[in-house]
JSON list of C-alpha atoms in Angstrom, two decimals:
[
{"chain": "A", "resi": 276, "resn": "MET", "atom": "CA", "xyz": [-53.22, 32.77, -24.52]},
{"chain": "A", "resi": 277, "resn": "LYS", "atom": "CA", "xyz": [-51.90, 35.60, -22.47]},
{"chain": "A", "resi": 278, "resn": "ARG", "atom": "CA", "xyz": [-49.07, 36.30, -21.95]},
{"chain": "A", "resi": 279, "resn": "SER", "atom": "CA", "xyz": [-48.70, 36.14, -18.09]},
{"chain": "A", "resi": 280, "resn": "THR", "atom": "CA", "xyz": [-50.12, 33.33, -18.51]},
{"chain": "A", "resi": 281, "resn": "LYS", "atom": "CA", "xyz": [-46.84, 32.06, -20.37]},
{"chain": "A", "resi": 282, "resn": "ILE", "atom": "CA", "xyz": [-44.07, 32.85, -17.88]},
{"chain": "A", "resi": 283, "resn": "PHE", "atom": "CA", "xyz": [-46.45, 31.45, -15.35]},
{"chain": "A", "resi": 284, "resn": "VAL", "atom": "CA", "xyz": [-46.55, 28.10, -18.10]},
{"chain": "A", "resi": 285, "resn": "GLY", "atom": "CA", "xyz": [-42.39, 28.86, -19.30]},
{"chain": "A", "resi": 286, "resn": "LEU", "atom": "CA", "xyz": [-42.01, 28.40, -14.44]},
{"chain": "A", "resi": 287, "resn": "ILE", "atom": "CA", "xyz": [-43.53, 25.56, -14.10]},
{"chain": "A", "resi": 288, "resn": "LEU", "atom": "CA", "xyz": [-41.76, 23.96, -16.42]},
{"chain": "A", "resi": 289, "resn": "LEU", "atom": "CA", "xyz": [-38.19, 25.32, -14.88]},
{"chain": "A", "resi": 290, "resn": "VAL", "atom": "CA", "xyz": [-39.00, 24.49, -11.58]},
{"chain": "A", "resi": 291, "resn": "LEU", "atom": "CA", "xyz": [-40.31, 21.03, -13.26]},
{"chain": "A", "resi": 292, "resn": "ILE", "atom": "CA", "xyz": [-36.89, 20.44, -15.16]},
{"chain": "A", "resi": 293, "resn": "SER", "atom": "CA", "xyz": [-34.87, 21.68, -12.23]},
{"chain": "A", "resi": 294, "resn": "ALA", "atom": "CA", "xyz": [-36.46, 18.81, -10.09]},
{"chain": "A", "resi": 295, "resn": "GLN", "atom": "CA", "xyz": [-35.53, 16.71, -12.88]},
{"chain": "A", "resi": 296, "resn": "ALA", "atom": "CA", "xyz": [-31.98, 17.60, -12.92]},
{"chain": "A", "resi": 297, "resn": "VAL", "atom": "CA", "xyz": [-31.55, 17.81, -8.91]},
{"chain": "A", "resi": 298, "resn": "GLY", "atom": "CA", "xyz": [-33.03, 14.00, -9.29]},
{"chain": "A", "resi": 299, "resn": "LEU", "atom": "CA", "xyz": [-31.16, 12.85, -11.20]},
{"chain": "A", "resi": 300, "resn": "PHE", "atom": "CA", "xyz": [-27.61, 14.95, -9.85]},
{"chain": "A", "resi": 301, "resn": "LEU", "atom": "CA", "xyz": [-28.71, 12.29, -6.17]},
{"chain": "A", "resi": 302, "resn": "LEU", "atom": "CA", "xyz": [-29.45, 9.56, -8.25]},
{"chain": "A", "resi": 303, "resn": "VAL", "atom": "CA", "xyz": [-26.21, 9.22, -9.63]},
{"chain": "A", "resi": 304, "resn": "ARG", "atom": "CA", "xyz": [-24.02, 11.26, -6.95]},
{"chain": "A", "resi": 305, "resn": "PRO", "atom": "CA", "xyz": [-21.17, 9.14, -5.04]},
{"chain": "A", "resi": 306, "resn": "ALA", "atom": "CA", "xyz": [-21.36, 7.15, -2.07]},
{"chain": "A", "resi": 307, "resn": "PRO", "atom": "CA", "xyz": [-18.73, 7.89, -0.10]},
{"chain": "A", "resi": 308, "resn": "VAL", "atom": "CA", "xyz": [-16.88, 5.23, 2.36]},
{"chain": "A", "resi": 309, "resn": "SER", "atom": "CA", "xyz": [-18.24, 3.88, 4.84]},
{"chain": "A", "resi": 310, "resn": "ALA", "atom": "CA", "xyz": [-15.98, 0.76, 4.90]},
{"chain": "A", "resi": 311, "resn": "LEU", "atom": "CA", "xyz": [-12.99, -0.37, 5.16]},
{"chain": "A", "resi": 312, "resn": "THR", "atom": "CA", "xyz": [-11.85, -3.93, 5.49]},
{"chain": "A", "resi": 313, "resn": "LEU", "atom": "CA", "xyz": [-8.60, -6.03, 4.03]},
{"chain": "A", "resi": 314, "resn": "SER", "atom": "CA", "xyz": [-9.08, -9.52, 3.44]},
{"chain": "A", "resi": 315, "resn": "GLU", "atom": "CA", "xyz": [-6.22, -10.13, 5.76]},
{"chain": "A", "resi": 316, "resn": "THR", "atom": "CA", "xyz": [-5.01, -9.24, 9.48]},
{"chain": "A", "resi": 317, "resn": "SER", "atom": "CA", "xyz": [-1.76, -10.58, 8.83]},
{"chain": "A", "resi": 318, "resn": "ILE", "atom": "CA", "xyz": [0.64, -11.26, 6.90]},
{"chain": "A", "resi": 319, "resn": "THR", "atom": "CA", "xyz": [3.96, -12.36, 6.83]},
{"chain": "A", "resi": 320, "resn": "LEU", "atom": "CA", "xyz": [6.59, -11.39, 4.07]},
{"chain": "A", "resi": 321, "resn": "MET", "atom": "CA", "xyz": [10.12, -12.55, 2.60]},
{"chain": "A", "resi": 322, "resn": "MET", "atom": "CA", "xyz": [13.23, -9.85, 2.42]},
{"chain": "A", "resi": 323, "resn": "ASP", "atom": "CA", "xyz": [12.18, -8.05, -1.22]},
{"chain": "A", "resi": 324, "resn": "GLU", "atom": "CA", "xyz": [9.08, -9.48, -1.39]},
{"chain": "A", "resi": 325, "resn": "GLY", "atom": "CA", "xyz": [6.07, -7.78, -2.16]},
{"chain": "A", "resi": 326, "resn": "ARG", "atom": "CA", "xyz": [2.68, -8.16, -2.57]},
{"chain": "A", "resi": 327, "resn": "ARG", "atom": "CA", "xyz": [-1.36, -7.29, -1.97]},
{"chain": "A", "resi": 328, "resn": "VAL", "atom": "CA", "xyz": [-3.70, -7.35, 0.49]},
{"chain": "A", "resi": 329, "resn": "PRO", "atom": "CA", "xyz": [-7.30, -7.42, -1.22]},
{"chain": "A", "resi": 330, "resn": "HIS", "atom": "CA", "xyz": [-9.40, -5.21, 0.14]},
{"chain": "A", "resi": 331, "resn": "THR", "atom": "CA", "xyz": [-13.34, -3.90, 0.17]},
{"chain": "A", "resi": 332, "resn": "VAL", "atom": "CA", "xyz": [-14.56, -0.93, 0.60]},
{"chain": "A", "resi": 333, "resn": "GLU", "atom": "CA", "xyz": [-18.53, -0.42, 1.72]},
{"chain": "A", "resi": 334, "resn": "PRO", "atom": "CA", "xyz": [-21.17, 0.82, -0.08]},
{"chain": "A", "resi": 335, "resn": "ALA", "atom": "CA", "xyz": [-20.29, -1.14, -3.54]},
{"chain": "A", "resi": 336, "resn": "SER", "atom": "CA", "xyz": [-21.44, 1.74, -4.70]},
{"chain": "A", "resi": 337, "resn": "ALA", "atom": "CA", "xyz": [-19.04, 3.77, -2.94]},
{"chain": "A", "resi": 338, "resn": "SER", "atom": "CA", "xyz": [-16.52, 6.38, -5.40]},
{"chain": "A", "resi": 339, "resn": "ALA", "atom": "CA", "xyz": [-13.33, 5.84, -4.09]},
{"chain": "A", "resi": 340, "resn": "LYS", "atom": "CA", "xyz": [-11.26, 2.84, -3.17]},
{"chain": "A", "resi": 341, "resn": "LEU", "atom": "CA", "xyz": [-8.02, 3.81, -4.44]},
{"chain": "A", "resi": 342, "resn": "LEU", "atom": "CA", "xyz": [-6.17, 2.22, -1.43]},
{"chain": "A", "resi": 343, "resn": "HIS", "atom": "CA", "xyz": [-3.31, 4.60, 0.27]},
{"chain": "A", "resi": 344, "resn": "TYR", "atom": "CA", "xyz": [-1.14, 2.72, 3.20]},
{"chain": "A", "resi": 345, "resn": "LYS", "atom": "CA", "xyz": [0.73, 3.93, 6.16]},
{"chain": "A", "resi": 346, "resn": "VAL", "atom": "CA", "xyz": [3.51, 2.69, 7.95]},
{"chain": "A", "resi": 347, "resn": "SER", "atom": "CA", "xyz": [5.37, 4.53, 10.68]},
{"chain": "A", "resi": 348, "resn": "ALA", "atom": "CA", "xyz": [8.19, 6.40, 9.24]},
{"chain": "A", "resi": 349, "resn": "SER", "atom": "CA", "xyz": [10.43, 5.53, 12.82]},
{"chain": "A", "resi": 350, "resn": "ASP", "atom": "CA", "xyz": [9.22, 1.78, 11.73]},
{"chain": "A", "resi": 351, "resn": "PRO", "atom": "CA", "xyz": [10.34, 1.30, 7.69]},
{"chain": "A", "resi": 352, "resn": "VAL", "atom": "CA", "xyz": [10.09, -2.13, 8.01]},
{"chain": "A", "resi": 353, "resn": "VAL", "atom": "CA", "xyz": [7.10, -2.11, 4.69]},
{"chain": "A", "resi": 354, "resn": "ALA", "atom": "CA", "xyz": [6.24, -0.13, 2.59]},
{"chain": "A", "resi": 355, "resn": "TRP", "atom": "CA", "xyz": [4.39, 0.88, -0.26]},
{"chain": "A", "resi": 356, "resn": "ILE", "atom": "CA", "xyz": [4.80, 1.14, -3.66]},
{"chain": "A", "resi": 357, "resn": "ASP", "atom": "CA", "xyz": [1.90, 3.26, -5.13]},
{"chain": "A", "resi": 358, "resn": "ASP", "atom": "CA", "xyz": [-0.93, 3.91, -5.22]},
{"chain": "A", "resi": 359, "resn": "LYS", "atom": "CA", "xyz": [-2.12, 1.84, -8.57]},
{"chain": "A", "resi": 360, "resn": "ASN", "atom": "CA", "xyz": [-0.53, -0.88, -7.33]},
{"chain": "A", "resi": 361, "resn": "GLU", "atom": "CA", "xyz": [-1.67, -1.34, -3.37]},
{"chain": "A", "resi": 362, "resn": "MET", "atom": "CA", "xyz": [1.80, -3.54, -2.18]},
{"chain": "A", "resi": 363, "resn": "LEU", "atom": "CA", "xyz": [3.66, -3.56, 0.13]},
{"chain": "A", "resi": 364, "resn": "VAL", "atom": "CA", "xyz": [6.84, -4.06, 0.10]},
{"chain": "A", "resi": 365, "resn": "ALA", "atom": "CA", "xyz": [9.52, -6.34, 2.64]},
{"chain": "A", "resi": 366, "resn": "LEU", "atom": "CA", "xyz": [12.79, -3.60, 3.43]},
{"chain": "A", "resi": 367, "resn": "SER", "atom": "CA", "xyz": [13.89, -5.75, 6.70]},
{"chain": "A", "resi": 368, "resn": "PRO", "atom": "CA", "xyz": [13.37, -8.29, 9.63]},
{"chain": "A", "resi": 369, "resn": "GLY", "atom": "CA", "xyz": [10.87, -7.15, 12.37]},
{"chain": "A", "resi": 370, "resn": "THR", "atom": "CA", "xyz": [6.83, -6.62, 12.20]},
{"chain": "A", "resi": 371, "resn": "CYS", "atom": "CA", "xyz": [4.96, -3.57, 11.99]},
{"chain": "A", "resi": 372, "resn": "THR", "atom": "CA", "xyz": [1.68, -2.01, 11.81]},
{"chain": "A", "resi": 373, "resn": "VAL", "atom": "CA", "xyz": [0.70, -0.59, 8.75]},
{"chain": "A", "resi": 374, "resn": "THR", "atom": "CA", "xyz": [-2.59, 1.29, 7.99]},
{"chain": "A", "resi": 375, "resn": "ALA", "atom": "CA", "xyz": [-4.81, 0.75, 4.70]},
{"chain": "A", "resi": 376, "resn": "GLU", "atom": "CA", "xyz": [-6.91, 3.99, 3.14]},
{"chain": "A", "resi": 377, "resn": "VAL", "atom": "CA", "xyz": [-9.59, 5.19, 1.49]},
{"chain": "A", "resi": 378, "resn": "ASP", "atom": "CA", "xyz": [-11.13, 8.03, 1.58]},
{"chain": "A", "resi": 379, "resn": "GLY", "atom": "CA", "xyz": [-11.08, 8.52, 5.61]},
{"chain": "A", "resi": 380, "resn": "GLN", "atom": "CA", "xyz": [-12.08, 4.80, 6.02]},
{"chain": "A", "resi": 381, "resn": "THR", "atom": "CA", "xyz": [-8.90, 2.83, 8.04]},
{"chain": "A", "resi": 382, "resn": "ALA", "atom": "CA", "xyz": [-7.85, -0.86, 8.42]},
{"chain": "A", "resi": 383, "resn": "LYS", "atom": "CA", "xyz": [-5.04, -2.50, 9.61]},
{"chain": "A", "resi": 384, "resn": "VAL", "atom": "CA", "xyz": [-2.34, -5.43, 8.75]},
{"chain": "A", "resi": 385, "resn": "GLU", "atom": "CA", "xyz": [0.02, -6.63, 11.71]},
{"chain": "A", "resi": 386, "resn": "VAL", "atom": "CA", "xyz": [3.42, -6.94, 8.75]},
{"chain": "A", "resi": 387, "resn": "THR", "atom": "CA", "xyz": [5.24, -9.63, 10.56]},
{"chain": "A", "resi": 388, "resn": "VAL", "atom": "CA", "xyz": [9.57, -9.75, 7.48]},
{"chain": "A", "resi": 389, "resn": "LEU", "atom": "CA", "xyz": [11.32, -12.62, 8.37]},
{"chain": "A", "resi": 390, "resn": "SER", "atom": "CA", "xyz": [15.08, -12.77, 7.12]},
{"chain": "A", "resi": 391, "resn": "GLU", "atom": "CA", "xyz": [15.43, -14.92, 4.92]},
{"chain": "A", "resi": 392, "resn": "SER", "atom": "CA", "xyz": [15.13, -13.54, 1.45]},
{"chain": "A", "resi": 393, "resn": "ILE", "atom": "CA", "xyz": [12.72, -14.84, -1.37]},
{"chain": "A", "resi": 394, "resn": "LEU", "atom": "CA", "xyz": [15.65, -13.54, -4.04]},
{"chain": "A", "resi": 395, "resn": "CYS", "atom": "CA", "xyz": [16.83, -17.64, -2.26]},
{"chain": "A", "resi": 396, "resn": "GLY", "atom": "CA", "xyz": [15.99, -20.85, -4.26]},
{"chain": "A", "resi": 397, "resn": "THR", "atom": "CA", "xyz": [15.61, -21.94, -7.67]},
{"chain": "A", "resi": 398, "resn": "TRP", "atom": "CA", "xyz": [14.40, -19.66, -10.88]},
{"chain": "A", "resi": 399, "resn": "THR", "atom": "CA", "xyz": [14.68, -21.53, -14.46]},
{"chain": "A", "resi": 400, "resn": "ALA", "atom": "CA", "xyz": [14.02, -19.97, -17.77]},
{"chain": "A", "resi": 401, "resn": "GLU", "atom": "CA", "xyz": [12.14, -20.76, -20.63]},
{"chain": "A", "resi": 402, "resn": "ASN", "atom": "CA", "xyz": [15.28, -22.49, -22.24]},
{"chain": "A", "resi": 403, "resn": "GLY", "atom": "CA", "xyz": [16.23, -24.42, -19.22]},
{"chain": "A", "resi": 404, "resn": "ASP", "atom": "CA", "xyz": [18.77, -22.16, -18.01]},
{"chain": "A", "resi": 405, "resn": "THR", "atom": "CA", "xyz": [18.61, -21.93, -13.83]},
{"chain": "A", "resi": 406, "resn": "LEU", "atom": "CA", "xyz": [19.48, -19.68, -11.84]},
{"chain": "A", "resi": 407, "resn": "THR", "atom": "CA", "xyz": [19.57, -21.04, -8.15]},
{"chain": "A", "resi": 408, "resn": "ILE", "atom": "CA", "xyz": [20.62, -17.57, -5.44]},
{"chain": "A", "resi": 409, "resn": "ASP", "atom": "CA", "xyz": [21.99, -19.02, -1.88]},
{"chain": "A", "resi": 410, "resn": "GLY", "atom": "CA", "xyz": [21.24, -17.07, 1.95]},
{"chain": "A", "resi": 411, "resn": "THR", "atom": "CA", "xyz": [24.08, -15.30, 1.27]},
{"chain": "A", "resi": 412, "resn": "LEU", "atom": "CA", "xyz": [23.16, -13.49, -2.37]},
{"chain": "A", "resi": 413, "resn": "LEU", "atom": "CA", "xyz": [25.48, -16.23, -3.84]},
{"chain": "A", "resi": 414, "resn": "CYS", "atom": "CA", "xyz": [23.83, -16.98, -7.77]},
{"chain": "A", "resi": 415, "resn": "THR", "atom": "CA", "xyz": [25.05, -19.43, -9.31]},
{"chain": "A", "resi": 416, "resn": "LEU", "atom": "CA", "xyz": [24.13, -19.16, -12.77]},
{"chain": "A", "resi": 417, "resn": "GLU", "atom": "CA", "xyz": [23.85, -22.61, -14.93]},
{"chain": "A", "resi": 418, "resn": "THR", "atom": "CA", "xyz": [23.75, -23.50, -18.53]},
{"chain": "A", "resi": 419, "resn": "ALA", "atom": "CA", "xyz": [24.16, -26.43, -20.27]},
{"chain": "A", "resi": 420, "resn": "GLY", "atom": "CA", "xyz": [25.20, -28.31, -16.89]},
{"chain": "A", "resi": 421, "resn": "LYS", "atom": "CA", "xyz": [28.41, -25.63, -17.52]},
{"chain": "A", "resi": 422, "resn": "PRO", "atom": "CA", "xyz": [27.49, -23.31, -13.48]},
{"chain": "A", "resi": 423, "resn": "VAL", "atom": "CA", "xyz": [29.21, -20.35, -13.07]},
{"chain": "A", "resi": 424, "resn": "THR", "atom": "CA", "xyz": [29.02, -19.35, -9.49]},
{"chain": "A", "resi": 425, "resn": "TYR", "atom": "CA", "xyz": [28.22, -15.25, -8.75]},
{"chain": "A", "resi": 426, "resn": "ALA", "atom": "CA", "xyz": [29.07, -12.60, -5.71]},
{"chain": "A", "resi": 427, "resn": "LEU", "atom": "CA", "xyz": [25.53, -10.48, -5.11]},
{"chain": "A", "resi": 428, "resn": "ALA", "atom": "CA", "xyz": [24.58, -7.77, -2.97]},
{"chain": "A", "resi": 429, "resn": "ARG", "atom": "CA", "xyz": [22.47, -5.66, -2.94]},
{"chain": "A", "resi": 430, "resn": "ASP", "atom": "CA", "xyz": [22.35, -1.83, -5.12]},
{"chain": "A", "resi": 431, "resn": "GLY", "atom": "CA", "xyz": [19.08, -0.05, -4.64]},
{"chain": "A", "resi": 432, "resn": "PHE", "atom": "CA", "xyz": [16.91, 0.43, -7.99]},
{"chain": "A", "resi": 433, "resn": "THR", "atom": "CA", "xyz": [18.22, 3.13, -9.81]},
{"chain": "A", "resi": 434, "resn": "PRO", "atom": "CA", "xyz": [16.16, 5.25, -10.72]},
{"chain": "A", "resi": 435, "resn": "GLY", "atom": "CA", "xyz": [14.82, 5.33, -15.02]},
{"chain": "A", "resi": 436, "resn": "GLU", "atom": "CA", "xyz": [11.81, 5.54, -16.78]},
{"chain": "A", "resi": 437, "resn": "ASN", "atom": "CA", "xyz": [9.22, 4.39, -15.74]},
{"chain": "A", "resi": 438, "resn": "SER", "atom": "CA", "xyz": [10.55, 3.23, -12.74]},
{"chain": "A", "resi": 439, "resn": "ASN", "atom": "CA", "xyz": [9.64, 2.20, -8.96]},
{"chain": "A", "resi": 440, "resn": "PRO", "atom": "CA", "xyz": [12.16, 1.84, -6.34]},
{"chain": "A", "resi": 441, "resn": "TYR", "atom": "CA", "xyz": [10.14, 0.19, -4.44]},
{"chain": "A", "resi": 442, "resn": "ARG", "atom": "CA", "xyz": [8.98, -2.28, -6.89]},
{"chain": "A", "resi": 443, "resn": "TYR", "atom": "CA", "xyz": [12.69, -3.47, -8.15]},
{"chain": "A", "resi": 444, "resn": "VAL", "atom": "CA", "xyz": [15.45, -4.41, -6.89]},
{"chain": "A", "resi": 445, "resn": "LYS", "atom": "CA", "xyz": [19.06, -4.85, -8.18]},
{"chain": "A", "resi": 446, "resn": "LEU", "atom": "CA", "xyz": [22.27, -7.27, -7.92]},
{"chain": "A", "resi": 447, "resn": "THR", "atom": "CA", "xyz": [25.32, -6.28, -8.41]},
{"chain": "A", "resi": 448, "resn": "GLY", "atom": "CA", "xyz": [28.43, -8.97, -9.37]},
{"chain": "A", "resi": 449, "resn": "THR", "atom": "CA", "xyz": [30.81, -9.04, -11.43]},
{"chain": "A", "resi": 450, "resn": "GLY", "atom": "CA", "xyz": [30.03, -9.55, -15.00]},
{"chain": "A", "resi": 451, "resn": "LEU", "atom": "CA", "xyz": [26.59, -9.74, -13.59]},
{"chain": "A", "resi": 452, "resn": "THR", "atom": "CA", "xyz": [23.56, -7.25, -13.15]},
{"chain": "A", "resi": 453, "resn": "LEU", "atom": "CA", "xyz": [20.80, -8.88, -11.59]},
{"chain": "A", "resi": 454, "resn": "TYR", "atom": "CA", "xyz": [16.29, -7.41, -11.46]},
{"chain": "A", "resi": 455, "resn": "TYR", "atom": "CA", "xyz": [14.23, -8.62, -8.76]},
{"chain": "A", "resi": 456, "resn": "ASP", "atom": "CA", "xyz": [9.86, -7.56, -10.09]},
{"chain": "A", "resi": 457, "resn": "ARG", "atom": "CA", "xyz": [8.00, -7.57, -7.62]},
{"chain": "A", "resi": 458, "resn": "LEU", "atom": "CA", "xyz": [5.56, -7.48, -9.18]},
{"chain": "A", "resi": 459, "resn": "LEU", "atom": "CA", "xyz": [5.81, -10.01, -11.72]},
{"chain": "A", "resi": 460, "resn": "ASN", "atom": "CA", "xyz": [7.66, -12.11, -10.00]},
{"chain": "A", "resi": 461, "resn": "THR", "atom": "CA", "xyz": [10.50, -11.93, -11.73]},
{"chain": "A", "resi": 462, "resn": "VAL", "atom": "CA", "xyz": [14.32, -12.25, -12.07]},
{"chain": "A", "resi": 463, "resn": "ARG", "atom": "CA", "xyz": [16.45, -10.45, -15.28]},
{"chain": "A", "resi": 464, "resn": "LEU", "atom": "CA", "xyz": [20.13, -10.75, -16.31]},
{"chain": "A", "resi": 465, "resn": "HIS", "atom": "CA", "xyz": [21.99, -8.32, -17.23]},
{"chain": "A", "resi": 466, "resn": "PRO", "atom": "CA", "xyz": [24.94, -9.69, -18.20]},
{"chain": "A", "resi": 467, "resn": "ALA", "atom": "CA", "xyz": [28.17, -7.50, -18.34]},
{"chain": "A", "resi": 468, "resn": "ASP", "atom": "CA", "xyz": [30.24, -8.78, -21.87]},
{"chain": "A", "resi": 469, "resn": "GLY", "atom": "CA", "xyz": [27.03, -8.02, -23.86]},
{"chain": "A", "resi": 470, "resn": "ASP", "atom": "CA", "xyz": [25.38, -10.63, -24.76]},
{"chain": "A", "resi": 471, "resn": "ALA", "atom": "CA", "xyz": [20.95, -10.77, -23.69]},
{"chain": "A", "resi": 472, "resn": "ASP", "atom": "CA", "xyz": [18.97, -10.16, -20.61]},
{"chain": "A", "resi": 473, "resn": "ARG", "atom": "CA", "xyz": [18.13, -13.53, -19.95]},
{"chain": "A", "resi": 474, "resn": "MET", "atom": "CA", "xyz": [14.37, -14.13, -18.15]},
{"chain": "A", "resi": 475, "resn": "PHE", "atom": "CA", "xyz": [13.35, -16.08, -15.11]},
{"chain": "A", "resi": 476, "resn": "ALA", "atom": "CA", "xyz": [10.84, -17.40, -13.45]},
{"chain": "A", "resi": 477, "resn": "LYS", "atom": "CA", "xyz": [10.62, -18.83, -9.64]},
{"chain": "A", "resi": 478, "resn": "ASN", "atom": "CA", "xyz": [9.86, -23.04, -9.68]}
]
């Protein structure tokens, strides 16, 4: 085979291989998000509550599916925790409009936050101990039929390793610290006397 013929055949093979590579790239290239839909257009939260609002994007093959929440700094009733949890958090009573955004596409949800805290009510530990919290954050811990009452106050959450100030609510009182995990919806009691922590779930 003449040299010129070999070169010509080589060029043809190179063009074919390049065309296949380009076609494969176009086939697997992630599609941009063309539409964002939230499962709800309005939600009502209790104080201290956190909630996810499920969402879908179009097309389903779109690569960017991570949700970002935005709320006006002048109306901070809720706040997003982080991109991983995609949770709205009730910070204070009132209403506001929250904008969700994915890859430039947006959707809105109206949020109403009630004045009563989601902490109010009765929580139960695995061993049967109960924890009752009223609207004034007065906490009654009952162990073996013996109630002890603590006056609690919000103290924020002290950032530390693997902590998230929007995931947790910290309540402090004399002899007791309470942590509420918005993501797991559980309460952890940390006694000041050195006893082991106790976990409680909402009844």
